[in-house]
Amino acid sequence: QVQLVESGGGLVQAGGSLRLSCVPSRNILANRAMCWYRQAPGKERELVASITPGGYTEYADSVLGRFSISRDTKNTLWLQMNSLKPEDTAVYYCNFRFSYGNVWGQGTQVTVSS
């Protein structure tokens, strides 16, 4: 069973940038999609961005034009976050979707101050 380790979260001012990473314990490509979710206190976990094995990307309307999802040759998943807003504050989780199910990272906190 692959494990996903996330890092890159932190505290930034509004308008700032962060880059999150999600490193699998072994080189593996999710055969359905690789995704970033986030969950703010008191809210449901929501899909932020996804990328397919073929490189097709989708974004939530709230982050479109500000966030960019990508993966590298080691299948580390990245989320570049620019022009951050206080409403982006949440715990961010990576998710690898396989045909048999999903694997989740442990989460990394992103806090954006006004």
mmCIF file of C-alpha atoms in Angstrom:
data_model
loop_
_atom_site.group_PDB
_atom_site.id
_atom_site.type_symbol
_atom_site.label_atom_id
_atom_site.label_comp_id
_atom_site.label_asym_id
_atom_site.label_seq_id
_atom_site.Cartn_x
_atom_site.Cartn_y
_atom_site.Cartn_z
ATOM 1 C CA GLN A 1 0.000 0.000 0.000
ATOM 2 C CA VAL A 2 1.467 3.328 -1.061
ATOM 3 C CA GLN A 3 1.730 6.164 1.463
ATOM 4 C CA LEU A 4 1.490 9.846 0.581
ATOM 5 C CA VAL A 5 3.456 12.457 2.520
ATOM 6 C CA GLU A 6 2.465 16.091 2.135
ATOM 7 C CA SER A 7 4.486 19.199 2.884
ATOM 8 C CA GLY A 8 4.765 22.863 1.968
ATOM 9 C CA GLY A 9 1.959 24.352 4.007
ATOM 10 C CA GLY A 10 2.415 27.334 6.249
ATOM 11 C CA LEU A 11 1.311 30.838 7.130
ATOM 12 C CA VAL A 12 1.304 33.491 4.417
ATOM 13 C CA GLN A 13 -0.203 36.905 3.893
ATOM 14 C CA ALA A 14 -3.023 37.459 1.449
ATOM 15 C CA GLY A 15 -1.612 37.744 -2.041
ATOM 16 C CA GLY A 16 1.284 35.456 -1.255
ATOM 17 C CA SER A 17 2.194 32.066 -2.677
ATOM 18 C CA LEU A 18 2.852 28.543 -1.479
ATOM 19 C CA ARG A 19 3.751 25.308 -3.198
ATOM 20 C CA LEU A 20 2.476 22.051 -1.754
ATOM 21 C CA SER A 21 3.984 18.673 -2.503
ATOM 22 C CA CYS A 22 2.679 15.149 -2.113
ATOM 23 C CA VAL A 23 5.383 12.490 -2.254
ATOM 24 C CA PRO A 24 4.425 8.834 -2.674
ATOM 25 C CA SER A 25 6.389 6.217 -0.769
ATOM 26 C CA ARG A 26 7.111 4.544 -4.085
ATOM 27 C CA ASN A 27 6.945 5.700 -7.675
ATOM 28 C CA ILE A 28 3.372 5.046 -8.686
ATOM 29 C CA LEU A 29 0.942 6.706 -11.067
ATOM 30 C CA ALA A 30 -2.689 6.809 -10.049
ATOM 31 C CA ASN A 31 -4.504 5.264 -12.971
ATOM 32 C CA ARG A 32 -7.613 7.420 -12.611
ATOM 33 C CA ALA A 33 -6.505 10.797 -11.235
ATOM 34 C CA MET A 34 -4.313 12.658 -8.765
ATOM 35 C CA CYS A 35 -6.087 15.349 -6.798
ATOM 36 C CA TRP A 36 -5.857 18.026 -4.164
ATOM 37 C CA TYR A 37 -8.684 18.507 -1.691
ATOM 38 C CA ARG A 38 -9.044 20.954 1.145
ATOM 39 C CA GLN A 39 -11.117 21.141 4.293
ATOM 40 C CA ALA A 40 -11.726 24.263 6.329
ATOM 41 C CA PRO A 41 -13.008 24.094 9.916
ATOM 42 C CA GLY A 42 -16.707 23.316 9.979
ATOM 43 C CA LYS A 43 -16.854 22.669 6.247
ATOM 44 C CA GLU A 44 -16.940 19.606 4.048
ATOM 45 C CA ARG A 45 -13.841 18.466 2.242
ATOM 46 C CA GLU A 46 -13.873 19.895 -1.275
ATOM 47 C CA LEU A 47 -12.044 19.092 -4.471
ATOM 48 C CA VAL A 48 -9.590 21.831 -5.429
ATOM 49 C CA ALA A 49 -7.803 20.446 -8.475
ATOM 50 C CA SER A 50 -7.200 17.208 -10.324
ATOM 51 C CA ILE A 51 -4.908 15.863 -13.011
ATOM 52 C CA THR A 52 -5.384 12.729 -15.094
ATOM 53 C CA PRO A 53 -2.652 10.342 -16.266
ATOM 54 C CA GLY A 54 -2.875 12.072 -19.633
ATOM 55 C CA GLY A 55 -2.252 15.467 -18.061
ATOM 56 C CA TYR A 56 -5.755 16.885 -18.252
ATOM 57 C CA THR A 57 -6.395 19.286 -15.378
ATOM 58 C CA GLU A 58 -9.505 20.658 -13.732
ATOM 59 C CA TYR A 59 -9.924 23.281 -11.035
ATOM 60 C CA ALA A 60 -12.580 24.451 -8.671
ATOM 61 C CA ASP A 61 -14.020 27.783 -9.751
ATOM 62 C CA SER A 62 -12.768 29.355 -6.535
ATOM 63 C CA VAL A 63 -9.109 28.683 -7.409
ATOM 64 C CA LEU A 64 -9.177 28.817 -11.198
ATOM 65 C CA GLY A 65 -6.424 31.075 -12.503
ATOM 66 C CA ARG A 66 -4.610 31.119 -9.158
ATOM 67 C CA PHE A 67 -3.705 27.474 -8.501
ATOM 68 C CA SER A 68 -1.862 25.041 -10.731
ATOM 69 C CA ILE A 69 -1.645 21.271 -10.290
ATOM 70 C CA SER A 70 1.179 19.207 -11.756
ATOM 71 C CA ARG A 71 3.157 16.013 -11.314
ATOM 72 C CA ASP A 72 6.772 15.219 -12.021
ATOM 73 C CA THR A 73 8.620 12.170 -13.324
ATOM 74 C CA LYS A 74 8.774 10.722 -9.804
ATOM 75 C CA ASN A 75 4.985 11.069 -9.565
ATOM 76 C CA THR A 76 5.259 13.656 -6.840
ATOM 77 C CA LEU A 77 2.111 15.740 -6.977
ATOM 78 C CA TRP A 78 2.396 19.513 -6.709
ATOM 79 C CA LEU A 79 0.009 22.370 -6.089
ATOM 80 C CA GLN A 80 1.293 25.860 -6.849
ATOM 81 C CA MET A 81 -0.908 28.392 -5.077
ATOM 82 C CA ASN A 82 -0.664 32.059 -6.033
ATOM 83 C CA SER A 83 -2.645 35.139 -5.059
ATOM 84 C CA LEU A 84 -3.760 33.408 -1.886
ATOM 85 C CA LYS A 85 -6.865 34.638 -0.113
ATOM 86 C CA PRO A 86 -7.964 34.184 3.503
ATOM 87 C CA GLU A 87 -10.749 31.904 2.268
ATOM 88 C CA ASP A 88 -8.067 29.509 1.006
ATOM 89 C CA THR A 89 -7.229 28.718 4.627
ATOM 90 C CA ALA A 90 -7.723 24.986 5.129
ATOM 91 C CA VAL A 91 -5.998 21.677 5.565
ATOM 92 C CA TYR A 92 -4.986 20.474 2.119
ATOM 93 C CA TYR A 93 -4.994 16.775 1.292
ATOM 94 C CA CYS A 94 -3.588 14.995 -1.712
ATOM 95 C CA ASN A 95 -5.484 12.052 -3.099
ATOM 96 C CA PHE A 96 -4.448 9.377 -5.565
ATOM 97 C CA ARG A 97 -7.379 7.694 -7.254
ATOM 98 C CA PHE A 98 -6.920 4.106 -8.354
ATOM 99 C CA SER A 99 -9.427 1.793 -9.962
ATOM 100 C CA TYR A 100 -9.636 -0.113 -6.662
ATOM 101 C CA GLY A 101 -9.971 2.941 -4.406
ATOM 102 C CA ASN A 102 -8.333 6.109 -3.102
ATOM 103 C CA VAL A 103 -5.215 6.831 -1.065
ATOM 104 C CA TRP A 104 -5.002 10.008 1.024
ATOM 105 C CA GLY A 105 -2.148 12.081 2.342
ATOM 106 C CA GLN A 106 -2.021 13.158 5.975
ATOM 107 C CA GLY A 107 -2.860 16.785 5.223
ATOM 108 C CA THR A 108 -0.889 20.018 5.442
ATOM 109 C CA GLN A 109 -2.171 23.254 6.964
ATOM 110 C CA VAL A 110 -2.388 26.396 4.851
ATOM 111 C CA THR A 111 -3.240 29.612 6.667
ATOM 112 C CA VAL A 112 -3.669 32.909 4.825
ATOM 113 C CA SER A 113 -3.823 36.062 6.908
ATOM 114 C CA SER A 114 -5.674 39.214 5.903
#
